[in-house]
C-alpha cells in the first residue's frame, strides 16, 4: 500500500466543502456583474465519482493498477453485454497509454491485477423500467470486486470503478473504497430532438456513451416533429422520402435505428421513441396527404394544414399500421405518444370537423375532440399493440382515460402543482420542466438544474413514490451536430446526480469540485464537455484534432 | 452559359427579404415563450457572400468551374502570401472532391478555367492598421479577375470569390458577378482570452482561419490575466514556469507564438497581444515576487496581493525589459496595454504606497496613482520602445496623457456617451461593449449584435471618422477548446458584416437567409458553426469524425 499518497486531495476537497454556500453564490453574482475581476478557481477533487453513490467510503489506502497485467473477470453470469463492457472499460480507463510498460516492478506487491465482476441473474436481452441497477464495489488489499443482481448493475459499477482510478505520470492509482449503490429513480432520461435539426448516428452514439458515463438510462428520442421526418417507416417509406430535410443523409434507415438501439443496449440504456401527435405533425403530412386537417379561411381550403384529422376513419387505420411498425422496431415496452400543444384554430375552421363534432355531440369543446383522438390512439397502442406509453401532461390535463401503467411527463411551468395532481390520479410521473438545457444562460447554471428536485411538491409518500424520475431535454431549435455534446455536457451531469444519488446529496459547494473533476474526466475521455465553474483548466485539454 | 440555373434561389431570397421585420420579431418572441410550436425555417441564399461587399452585382449568367483544370494566376506582384492563398483557396473551394473528374466535356465551352489575381504593389511583410484591403472582382464570359492595390485586398477578394461558387452534385457553378469592395472599418478585431482557460495552438489557428473567412483582420490576444500566465517571456521565463496553469502544455512557447503570428499573417490578420496591467496581474506575481502590491490588514501583510506596485522603481525597470521582449516578439506596431478595472483597496492598505502618495502629493486620489503608473508605462512603450498602443477606456477616463496615435477601446455600458467623449478628445476609437459574445442568451441573438453600430452616437463627422472599428470579445470564464468555435461562430459573423459592409446593410430580414447559407458554408468547411436561425439543416452537416 502507498498510504496517504492522495491525502492532499482530500484536504482540498474538505476545504472546498467547508465554503459557505451563501458566500459562494455572492461570488457568482459578482462574476455576472463584472466577470473579468473573478479569478477564484474551484479545486477539483481527485478520483471522486459522479454521480455520488448511495454509500461511498474511501479508505486511507492507495493501490496501484498496472495496465499491462490488469484484467476483468466474470465470476457469475455473463453475456455479450458484460464482455463488451470489459473491453470498453479497459479502453476508457487506460486509453491510449495502454501500451505503456511501467518501470516500477518493485511496486508489484501493491498492485491490484484483477477486477472480479459477479452478476447473479442471467442477462436480460434489453434494459427496462424494472431493471435492477444496484451494485456493490469493494477495492481493498484483497482485490477488486463488483457484485450485482443484474448485468445492468454491473455496468453502473464498472463506471464507478473507472472513475475512482486516477492516472498520474502514466501510473494508475485507486483508493481503497467501499461502495453500495443503487439509483434513487428508475427512469433517468435525456431527450434529443432530431426533427428541428438532424443529428448524425455518430453524434447520437457519442451522446449515448456520455449518458452511460453519467448513469442515465433512457434515451427519449423525439425523432420526428413539424420541421422534418427523418424516421424510415417500413410501412410508409414515403414519409421520410418526402418529409425529411432535403439532401443526402437526413434520414435514419432501419439499420441506423437498430444500430443505435444496440449501442444503447450495451450500455444499459433504453431507447424510447416519441412519435408526437396530433400536433407537431406538419412533416407527417408530406408523405400521407390525407392525414392532416385542411385549414379553411372564409370557407375555402387555404392550402395550409393543422393537426392530424381526428374525424376520419382512415386516420386510425393509418395509425395502427404505422405504430405497428414502430412497436416492432423498438424493443422497449414503452412508446412516447406526445400529445402536447395541440392548437384548435385549424380544427375550428374545417367544415368536416364541424360536422363530426356535431355527430359526436362534442358541442364546441375541441378538448373533447382532442381527447377522442388521443383515446383512440391510446387504445391502439395499449390494447392492440400491447405496448405501454408515455405522454406529455396535456393528455391527462384534458381528461383522457389511460392505462394504469402510463407514464406522464410534466414539462410546463408550475410543475409542483402538476406533479401533485398527476400523482394523485395514481400515474407514474416524470419531471422535465426545470431541465430544458436548450434554454441557455450565462454562468454556472448547472446549480439551478442541480437544485430542482422532482419530489419537492405537496403530496403523500405514496404520491412521491409515483415519481419514477425525470428527463433533461435538448430541443433542437439551436442544436445540431456542431454543439449537442458541449451544450448537454457537463451541465446535464447535474441532472444525472439529482436522479441517481440520494436526495440528501444537494450541496452545490460540495458538488462543484467533483463536477470540476468530472468535466475534465469527460474531456480526457474525448467529450467536448465545456467549462462550468469559471476559470480553470483540465490536466488534459480537449482536442478534436 | 447556363442561364437562369440559379434563378429559383433569387426568388427565395426576395421572398424572405420582403418579410416584415416586425412580424419576424413577433415569431421570435413566440419561440421563446413556447419554442416547440415554431417550425418556420429560413430559406438560405445560394452563393451569396458574407459579409456583403460594398457593391455586389450578380448577373443572370451562370458559369461552370472545373476542379481538374481550374487554376489561379498572379498577373501582378506576388509573394508567399499570395501563392499560399492560392493553394488554400483551391482546397477551400473544392475540398476533398478535388480528385473528381467531371464527365461533361461538352460543357467545357462554358467553363471558366483561370482566376487572374493582379496585385499592384509589392507585398508588405505584415498587415497593419494602414493596410489597403480593397479589391475588385469580375466574373464574366471573359474570365475571372481580382484586382487589388495590395496583397491584403487580394486575400479578401479570394474569400469573396470562394463564397460565390456553389457546388451541386459534384459540379461547381458561379454567377456572373461584379464586386467593388473595401472595408467600412480598418480595425475588425476579435478578442480571445487564453488566461481564464487555455486555448491550444490548433484551436487558435482554426479560429484565425474562420476570422479570415469572415474578413476580420485583428486577433486581439488577451494572453495573460489573473488566473494564468501562459506567455513565455524570453527575459523572464519564470513567469510562465510559475504563473501558467499546472500540467503539461499550458504555455505558449516562443515558437508557438511565432507560428500563430505567421499563420495569421498569411491571412492578412494582425496579432495584437494584450498585457493588461496594473490590475488583472495576479499570475504575474508568481514569477516576479516584488511586482505586485502587498495587501495589509490591520497594519500587517495579509498574504494577498493587489495590482502592480506603482511606487517602486524596480517595477519600471521590469516593465521596460518585459515589454522590450514583447515588442520584439510581436511585429505589429501596436500593443494592447489594458488598464481596466483597477481596484484601489490593496493600494490603500499598503504603508509604502501611502508614503509614496504623500511624497508625490497625490493626496488620497488613487486615480492619480493609477494615472502615474499608466503614464510611466505609456512612456516606456511609446518613447523607449517606439510602439503604438491600445488601451481600455479607463485610461482615458482617468485622464492619462497618451500618444496621438493611441487607440482607445470602449467596453463598458453607456458606450454612446463614451464614444462621443473619446472621439471629442481626438483619439482613434474601437467599440466592443455590445459584442461580448461570451454572454450567451437563448435564441437568435445575432440580431442584437447585428443591430449595434459603432457610429451611432451624437458626434460630428470628424468624430465619427475617428471610429476605426470594433472588436467582438470572448472572455474565457466558460470557454476553452471544447466550445470556442461554436460559441464564436456564426454569431460573430454578424459583427463581421457590421464592421466590413456599408452602414446601410442592416436589415436582418435580408441578412438572415445569407447568414443561414454562410453558417452552412462554414460547416461544410469543417467549422462547428452552430445553428442561429431556429430549425433547419445544412446540405453537409458537421462531423468531427
mmCIF file of C-alpha atoms in Angstrom, chain A residues 5 98 173 216 223-224 379 409-410 452 475 505 522:
data_model
loop_
_atom_site.group_PDB
_atom_site.id
_atom_site.type_symbol
_atom_site.label_atom_id
_atom_site.label_comp_id
_atom_site.label_asym_id
_atom_site.label_seq_id
_atom_site.Cartn_x
_atom_site.Cartn_y
_atom_site.Cartn_z
ATOM 1 C CA UNK A 5 -0.360 9.286 -1.427
ATOM 2 C CA UNK A 98 -2.418 1.053 -22.583
ATOM 3 C CA UNK A 173 -3.840 4.552 -8.641
ATOM 4 C CA UNK A 216 -28.545 7.989 -17.368
ATOM 5 C CA UNK A 223 -37.428 11.583 -33.583
ATOM 6 C CA UNK A 224 -39.960 13.473 -35.724
ATOM 7 C CA UNK A 379 -56.414 2.119 -27.328
ATOM 8 C CA UNK A 409 -44.243 13.589 -18.373
ATOM 9 C CA UNK A 410 -44.609 17.018 -16.764
ATOM 10 C CA UNK A 452 -34.512 21.196 -8.828
ATOM 11 C CA UNK A 475 -34.936 20.729 -28.015
ATOM 12 C CA UNK A 505 -26.827 14.954 -1.935
ATOM 13 C CA UNK A 522 -15.161 13.645 -19.694
#
